[in-house]
């Protein structure tokens, strides 16, 4: 079994969600045969399949793929409150100002990715 970690994690996520492979296929849109291959470890899911299954199973897609990340993204209540306030304020802006904010965010993120903090 060449994708043993992914297989074990998918089995765990299915068990935690009290779901079988057919239900996951129906809810995620990922082919049942593909899910079976992931569960038996013969194939690894693509980014797209992992994302679809992760959303249904309430787990991080990268965790499902075997990466060293938390099973679930945990948000502190303070962080969630701040995000809600930010969204509320953003929704009050006109379209021009929303576009300006989005450009600023994109610029900040690209600087962060390039290491220009």
CSV table of N, CA and C in Angstrom, one decimal:
chain,number,residue,atom,x,y,z
A,1,UNK,N,0.9,-1.2,0.0
A,1,UNK,CA,0.0,0.0,0.0
A,1,UNK,C,0.9,1.2,0.0
A,2,UNK,N,1.0,1.9,-1.1
A,2,UNK,CA,1.9,3.0,-1.2
A,2,UNK,C,1.4,4.4,-0.7
A,3,UNK,N,0.1,4.4,-0.4
A,3,UNK,CA,-0.5,5.7,0.1
A,3,UNK,C,-1.2,5.3,1.4
A,4,UNK,N,-0.4,4.7,2.3
A,4,UNK,CA,-1.0,4.1,3.6
A,4,UNK,C,-1.5,5.2,4.5
A,5,UNK,N,-0.7,6.3,4.6
A,5,UNK,CA,-1.1,7.4,5.5
A,5,UNK,C,-2.4,8.0,5.1
A,6,UNK,N,-2.5,8.3,3.8
A,6,UNK,CA,-3.8,8.9,3.3
A,6,UNK,C,-4.9,7.9,3.5
A,7,UNK,N,-4.7,6.7,3.2
A,7,UNK,CA,-5.8,5.7,3.4
A,7,UNK,C,-6.3,5.6,4.9
A,8,UNK,N,-5.3,5.6,5.8
A,8,UNK,CA,-5.7,5.6,7.2
A,8,UNK,C,-6.4,6.8,7.7
A,9,UNK,N,-6.0,8.0,7.2
A,9,UNK,CA,-6.6,9.2,7.5
A,9,UNK,C,-8.0,9.3,6.9
A,10,UNK,N,-8.2,8.9,5.7
A,10,UNK,CA,-9.6,8.9,5.1
A,10,UNK,C,-10.5,7.9,5.9
A,11,UNK,N,-10.0,6.8,6.2
A,11,UNK,CA,-10.8,5.8,7.0
A,11,UNK,C,-11.2,6.5,8.4
A,12,UNK,N,-10.3,7.1,9.0
A,12,UNK,CA,-10.6,7.8,10.3
A,12,UNK,C,-11.6,8.9,10.1
A,13,UNK,N,-11.4,9.7,9.1
A,13,UNK,CA,-12.4,10.8,8.8
A,13,UNK,C,-13.8,10.3,8.5
A,14,UNK,N,-13.8,9.2,7.7
A,14,UNK,CA,-15.1,8.6,7.4
A,14,UNK,C,-15.8,8.1,8.7
A,15,UNK,N,-15.0,7.4,9.6
A,15,UNK,CA,-15.5,6.9,10.8
A,15,UNK,C,-16.0,8.0,11.7
A,16,UNK,N,-15.2,9.1,11.8
A,16,UNK,CA,-15.6,10.2,12.7
A,16,UNK,C,-16.9,10.9,12.2
A,17,UNK,N,-17.0,10.9,10.9
A,17,UNK,CA,-18.2,11.5,10.3
A,17,UNK,C,-19.4,10.5,10.3
A,18,UNK,N,-19.2,9.3,10.7
A,18,UNK,CA,-20.2,8.2,10.7
A,18,UNK,C,-20.8,8.1,9.3
A,19,UNK,N,-19.9,8.0,8.3
A,19,UNK,CA,-20.3,8.0,6.9
A,19,UNK,C,-19.6,6.8,6.2
A,20,UNK,N,-20.2,6.3,5.2
A,20,UNK,CA,-19.6,5.2,4.4
A,20,UNK,C,-19.1,5.9,3.1
A,21,UNK,N,-18.4,5.0,2.3
A,21,UNK,CA,-17.8,5.5,1.0
A,21,UNK,C,-18.9,6.0,0.1
A,22,UNK,N,-20.0,5.3,0.0
A,22,UNK,CA,-21.0,5.8,-1.0
A,22,UNK,C,-21.6,7.1,-0.6
A,23,UNK,N,-21.8,7.3,0.7
A,23,UNK,CA,-22.3,8.6,1.2
A,23,UNK,C,-21.4,9.7,0.9
A,24,UNK,N,-20.1,9.5,1.1
A,24,UNK,CA,-19.0,10.5,0.8
A,24,UNK,C,-19.1,10.8,-0.7
A,25,UNK,N,-19.2,9.8,-1.5
A,25,UNK,CA,-19.2,10.0,-3.0
A,25,UNK,C,-20.4,10.8,-3.3
A,26,UNK,N,-21.6,10.5,-2.8
A,26,UNK,CA,-22.8,11.3,-3.1
A,26,UNK,C,-22.7,12.7,-2.6
A,27,UNK,N,-22.1,13.0,-1.5
A,27,UNK,CA,-22.1,14.3,-0.9
A,27,UNK,C,-20.9,15.2,-1.5
A,28,UNK,N,-19.9,14.5,-1.9
A,28,UNK,CA,-18.7,15.2,-2.4
A,28,UNK,C,-18.6,15.4,-3.9
A,29,UNK,N,-19.3,14.5,-4.6
A,29,UNK,CA,-19.2,14.4,-6.0
A,29,UNK,C,-17.9,13.7,-6.5
A,30,UNK,N,-17.2,13.1,-5.6
A,30,UNK,CA,-16.0,12.3,-6.0
A,30,UNK,C,-16.5,10.9,-6.3
A,31,UNK,N,-16.0,10.3,-7.4
A,31,UNK,CA,-16.4,9.0,-7.8
A,31,UNK,C,-16.2,8.0,-6.7
A,32,UNK,N,-17.2,7.1,-6.5
A,32,UNK,CA,-17.1,6.0,-5.5
A,32,UNK,C,-15.9,5.1,-5.7
A,33,UNK,N,-15.6,4.8,-7.0
A,33,UNK,CA,-14.4,3.9,-7.3
A,33,UNK,C,-13.1,4.6,-6.9
A,34,UNK,N,-13.1,5.9,-7.1
A,34,UNK,CA,-11.9,6.7,-6.7
A,34,UNK,C,-11.7,6.7,-5.2
A,35,UNK,N,-12.8,6.9,-4.5
A,35,UNK,CA,-12.8,6.9,-3.0
A,35,UNK,C,-12.3,5.5,-2.5
A,36,UNK,N,-12.8,4.4,-3.1
A,36,UNK,CA,-12.4,3.1,-2.8
A,36,UNK,C,-10.9,2.9,-3.0
A,37,UNK,N,-10.3,3.5,-4.0
A,37,UNK,CA,-8.9,3.4,-4.3
A,37,UNK,C,-8.1,4.2,-3.2
A,38,UNK,N,-8.6,5.3,-2.8
A,38,UNK,CA,-8.0,6.1,-1.8
A,38,UNK,C,-8.0,5.4,-0.4
A,39,UNK,N,-9.1,4.7,-0.1
A,39,UNK,CA,-9.3,4.0,1.2
A,39,UNK,C,-8.4,2.8,1.2
A,40,UNK,N,-8.2,2.1,0.1
A,40,UNK,CA,-7.3,0.9,0.1
A,40,UNK,C,-5.9,1.3,-0.2
A,41,UNK,N,-5.6,2.6,-0.4
A,41,UNK,CA,-4.2,3.0,-0.5
A,41,UNK,C,-3.5,2.8,-1.8
A,42,UNK,N,-4.3,2.4,-2.8
A,42,UNK,CA,-3.7,2.2,-4.1
A,42,UNK,C,-3.4,3.5,-4.9
A,43,UNK,N,-4.2,4.5,-4.6
A,43,UNK,CA,-4.1,5.8,-5.3
A,43,UNK,C,-4.2,6.9,-4.2
A,44,UNK,N,-3.6,8.1,-4.5
A,44,UNK,CA,-3.7,9.3,-3.7
A,44,UNK,C,-4.7,10.2,-4.3
A,45,UNK,N,-5.5,10.9,-3.6
A,45,UNK,CA,-6.4,11.9,-4.1
A,45,UNK,C,-5.7,13.1,-4.7
A,46,UNK,N,-6.3,13.7,-5.7
A,46,UNK,CA,-5.8,15.0,-6.2
A,46,UNK,C,-6.2,16.1,-5.2
A,47,UNK,N,-5.6,17.3,-5.5
A,47,UNK,CA,-6.0,18.4,-4.6
A,47,UNK,C,-7.5,18.7,-4.7
A,48,UNK,N,-8.1,18.6,-5.9
A,48,UNK,CA,-9.5,18.8,-6.0
A,48,UNK,C,-10.3,17.8,-5.3
A,49,UNK,N,-10.0,16.5,-5.4
A,49,UNK,CA,-10.7,15.5,-4.7
A,49,UNK,C,-10.6,15.6,-3.2
A,50,UNK,N,-9.4,15.9,-2.8
A,50,UNK,CA,-9.1,16.1,-1.3
A,50,UNK,C,-9.9,17.3,-0.8
A,51,UNK,N,-10.0,18.3,-1.6
A,51,UNK,CA,-10.8,19.5,-1.1
A,51,UNK,C,-12.2,19.2,-1.0
A,52,UNK,N,-12.8,18.5,-2.0
A,52,UNK,CA,-14.2,18.1,-2.0
A,52,UNK,C,-14.5,17.2,-0.8
A,53,UNK,N,-13.6,16.2,-0.6
A,53,UNK,CA,-13.9,15.2,0.5
A,53,UNK,C,-13.7,15.9,1.9
A,54,UNK,N,-12.6,16.7,2.0
A,54,UNK,CA,-12.3,17.4,3.2
A,54,UNK,C,-13.5,18.3,3.6
A,55,UNK,N,-14.1,18.9,2.7
A,55,UNK,CA,-15.2,19.8,3.0
A,55,UNK,C,-16.4,19.0,3.6
A,56,UNK,N,-16.7,17.9,3.0
A,56,UNK,CA,-17.8,17.0,3.5
A,56,UNK,C,-17.4,16.4,4.8
A,57,UNK,N,-16.2,16.0,5.0
A,57,UNK,CA,-15.8,15.3,6.2
A,57,UNK,C,-15.3,16.2,7.3
A,58,UNK,N,-15.3,17.5,7.0
A,58,UNK,CA,-14.9,18.6,8.0
A,58,UNK,C,-13.5,18.3,8.5
A,59,UNK,N,-12.6,18.1,7.5
A,59,UNK,CA,-11.1,18.0,7.8
A,59,UNK,C,-10.3,18.8,6.8
A,60,UNK,N,-9.1,19.1,7.2
A,60,UNK,CA,-8.2,19.9,6.3
A,60,UNK,C,-7.8,19.0,5.1
A,61,UNK,N,-8.0,19.4,3.8
A,61,UNK,CA,-7.6,18.6,2.7
A,61,UNK,C,-6.2,18.2,2.7
A,62,UNK,N,-5.3,19.1,3.2
A,62,UNK,CA,-3.9,18.8,3.2
A,62,UNK,C,-3.6,17.7,4.2
A,63,UNK,N,-4.3,17.6,5.3
A,63,UNK,CA,-4.2,16.5,6.3
A,63,UNK,C,-4.6,15.2,5.6
A,64,UNK,N,-5.7,15.3,4.9
A,64,UNK,CA,-6.2,14.1,4.2
A,64,UNK,C,-5.2,13.6,3.2
A,65,UNK,N,-4.4,14.4,2.6
A,65,UNK,CA,-3.4,14.0,1.6
A,65,UNK,C,-2.1,13.5,2.3
A,66,UNK,N,-2.1,13.6,3.6
A,66,UNK,CA,-0.9,13.1,4.3
A,66,UNK,C,0.1,14.1,4.8
A,67,UNK,N,-0.2,15.4,4.6
A,67,UNK,CA,0.7,16.4,5.1
A,67,UNK,C,0.7,16.6,6.6
A,68,UNK,N,1.7,17.1,7.1
A,68,UNK,CA,1.9,17.3,8.6
A,68,UNK,C,1.2,18.6,9.0
A,69,UNK,N,-0.1,18.6,9.0
A,69,UNK,CA,-1.0,19.7,9.4
A,69,UNK,C,-2.0,19.2,10.3
A,70,UNK,N,-2.7,20.1,11.1
A,70,UNK,CA,-3.8,19.7,11.9
A,70,UNK,C,-4.9,19.1,11.2
A,71,UNK,N,-5.6,18.1,11.8
A,71,UNK,CA,-6.8,17.5,11.1
A,71,UNK,C,-7.9,18.5,10.8
A,72,UNK,N,-8.1,19.4,11.7
A,72,UNK,CA,-9.1,20.4,11.5
A,72,UNK,C,-8.5,21.8,11.9
A,73,UNK,N,-8.9,22.8,11.1
A,73,UNK,CA,-8.4,24.1,11.4
A,73,UNK,C,-9.2,24.6,12.5
A,74,UNK,N,-8.5,25.0,13.6
A,74,UNK,CA,-9.2,25.5,14.8
A,74,UNK,C,-9.1,27.1,14.8
A,75,UNK,N,-10.3,27.7,14.9
A,75,UNK,CA,-10.3,29.1,15.1
A,75,UNK,C,-10.7,29.5,16.5
A,76,UNK,N,-9.9,30.4,17.1
A,76,UNK,CA,-10.3,30.8,18.4
A,76,UNK,C,-11.5,31.7,18.3
A,77,UNK,N,-12.3,31.8,19.4
A,77,UNK,CA,-13.5,32.6,19.3
A,77,UNK,C,-13.1,34.0,19.1
A,78,UNK,N,-12.0,34.5,19.6
A,78,UNK,CA,-11.6,35.9,19.3
A,78,UNK,C,-11.3,36.1,17.9
A,79,UNK,N,-10.6,35.2,17.3
A,79,UNK,CA,-10.3,35.3,15.8
A,79,UNK,C,-11.5,35.3,15.0
A,80,UNK,N,-12.5,34.4,15.3
A,80,UNK,CA,-13.7,34.3,14.6
A,80,UNK,C,-14.5,35.6,14.7
A,81,UNK,N,-14.5,36.2,15.9
A,81,UNK,CA,-15.2,37.5,16.2
A,81,UNK,C,-14.6,38.6,15.3
A,82,UNK,N,-13.2,38.6,15.3
A,82,UNK,CA,-12.6,39.6,14.5
A,82,UNK,C,-12.9,39.5,13.0
A,83,UNK,N,-13.0,38.2,12.5
A,83,UNK,CA,-13.3,38.0,11.1
A,83,UNK,C,-14.7,38.5,10.8
A,84,UNK,N,-15.6,38.2,11.7
A,84,UNK,CA,-17.0,38.7,11.5
A,84,UNK,C,-17.1,40.2,11.5
A,85,UNK,N,-16.4,40.9,12.4
A,85,UNK,CA,-16.4,42.4,12.4
A,85,UNK,C,-15.8,42.9,11.0
A,86,UNK,N,-14.7,42.2,10.6
A,86,UNK,CA,-14.1,42.6,9.3
A,86,UNK,C,-15.1,42.5,8.2
A,87,UNK,N,-15.8,41.4,8.1
A,87,UNK,CA,-16.8,41.1,7.0
A,87,UNK,C,-17.9,42.1,7.1
A,88,UNK,N,-18.4,42.4,8.3
A,88,UNK,CA,-19.5,43.4,8.5
A,88,UNK,C,-19.1,44.8,7.9
A,89,UNK,N,-17.8,45.2,8.3
A,89,UNK,CA,-17.4,46.5,7.8
A,89,UNK,C,-17.1,46.5,6.3
A,90,UNK,N,-16.6,45.4,5.8
A,90,UNK,CA,-16.3,45.3,4.4
A,90,UNK,C,-17.6,45.4,3.6
A,91,UNK,N,-18.7,44.8,4.1
A,91,UNK,CA,-20.0,44.8,3.4
A,91,UNK,C,-20.6,46.2,3.3
A,92,UNK,N,-20.2,47.1,4.2
A,92,UNK,CA,-20.7,48.5,4.2
A,92,UNK,C,-20.0,49.3,3.1
A,93,UNK,N,-18.9,48.9,2.5
A,93,UNK,CA,-18.2,49.7,1.5
A,93,UNK,C,-18.9,49.6,0.2
A,94,UNK,N,-18.7,50.7,-0.6
A,94,UNK,CA,-19.2,50.6,-2.0
A,94,UNK,C,-18.2,49.8,-2.8
A,95,UNK,N,-18.6,49.5,-4.0
A,95,UNK,CA,-17.9,48.5,-4.9
A,95,UNK,C,-16.5,49.0,-5.2
A,96,UNK,N,-16.3,50.3,-5.4
A,96,UNK,CA,-15.0,50.9,-5.7
A,96,UNK,C,-14.1,50.7,-4.5
A,97,UNK,N,-14.6,51.0,-3.3
A,97,UNK,CA,-13.8,50.8,-2.1
A,97,UNK,C,-13.5,49.4,-1.8
A,98,UNK,N,-14.4,48.5,-2.1
A,98,UNK,CA,-14.2,47.1,-1.9
A,98,UNK,C,-13.0,46.6,-2.8
A,99,UNK,N,-13.0,47.1,-4.0
A,99,UNK,CA,-12.0,46.8,-5.0
A,99,UNK,C,-10.6,47.3,-4.5
A,100,UNK,N,-10.6,48.5,-3.9
A,100,UNK,CA,-9.3,49.0,-3.4
A,100,UNK,C,-8.8,48.1,-2.2
A,101,UNK,N,-9.7,47.8,-1.3
A,101,UNK,CA,-9.3,46.9,-0.2
A,101,UNK,C,-8.8,45.6,-0.7
A,102,UNK,N,-9.5,45.0,-1.7
A,102,UNK,CA,-9.0,43.7,-2.2
A,102,UNK,C,-7.6,43.8,-2.9
A,103,UNK,N,-7.4,44.9,-3.6
A,103,UNK,CA,-6.1,45.1,-4.1
A,103,UNK,C,-5.0,45.3,-3.0
A,104,UNK,N,-5.3,46.0,-2.0
A,104,UNK,CA,-4.4,46.1,-0.9
A,104,UNK,C,-4.1,44.8,-0.2
A,105,UNK,N,-5.1,44.0,0.0
A,105,UNK,CA,-4.9,42.6,0.5
A,105,UNK,C,-4.0,41.8,-0.4
A,106,UNK,N,-4.3,41.8,-1.7
A,106,UNK,CA,-3.5,41.0,-2.6
A,106,UNK,C,-2.1,41.5,-2.6
A,107,UNK,N,-1.8,42.8,-2.5
A,107,UNK,CA,-0.5,43.3,-2.4
A,107,UNK,C,0.2,42.9,-1.1
A,108,UNK,N,-0.5,42.9,0.0
A,108,UNK,CA,0.1,42.5,1.2
A,108,UNK,C,0.5,41.0,1.2
A,109,UNK,N,-0.4,40.2,0.7
A,109,UNK,CA,-0.2,38.7,0.6
A,109,UNK,C,1.0,38.4,-0.3
A,110,UNK,N,1.1,39.1,-1.5
A,110,UNK,CA,2.2,38.8,-2.4
A,110,UNK,C,3.5,39.2,-1.7
A,111,UNK,N,3.5,40.3,-0.9
A,111,UNK,CA,4.7,40.7,-0.2
A,111,UNK,C,5.1,39.6,0.8
A,112,UNK,N,4.1,39.1,1.5
A,112,UNK,CA,4.3,38.1,2.5
A,112,UNK,C,4.9,36.8,1.8
A,113,UNK,N,4.3,36.4,0.7
A,113,UNK,CA,4.8,35.2,0.0
A,113,UNK,C,6.2,35.4,-0.5
A,114,UNK,N,6.6,36.6,-0.9
A,114,UNK,CA,7.9,36.8,-1.4
A,114,UNK,C,8.9,37.0,-0.3
A,115,UNK,N,8.5,37.0,0.9
A,115,UNK,CA,9.4,37.2,2.1
A,115,UNK,C,9.7,38.7,2.3
A,116,UNK,N,9.0,39.6,1.8
A,116,UNK,CA,9.3,41.0,1.9
A,116,UNK,C,8.5,41.7,3.1
A,117,UNK,N,8.4,40.9,4.1
A,117,UNK,CA,7.7,41.5,5.3
A,117,UNK,C,8.4,42.6,5.9
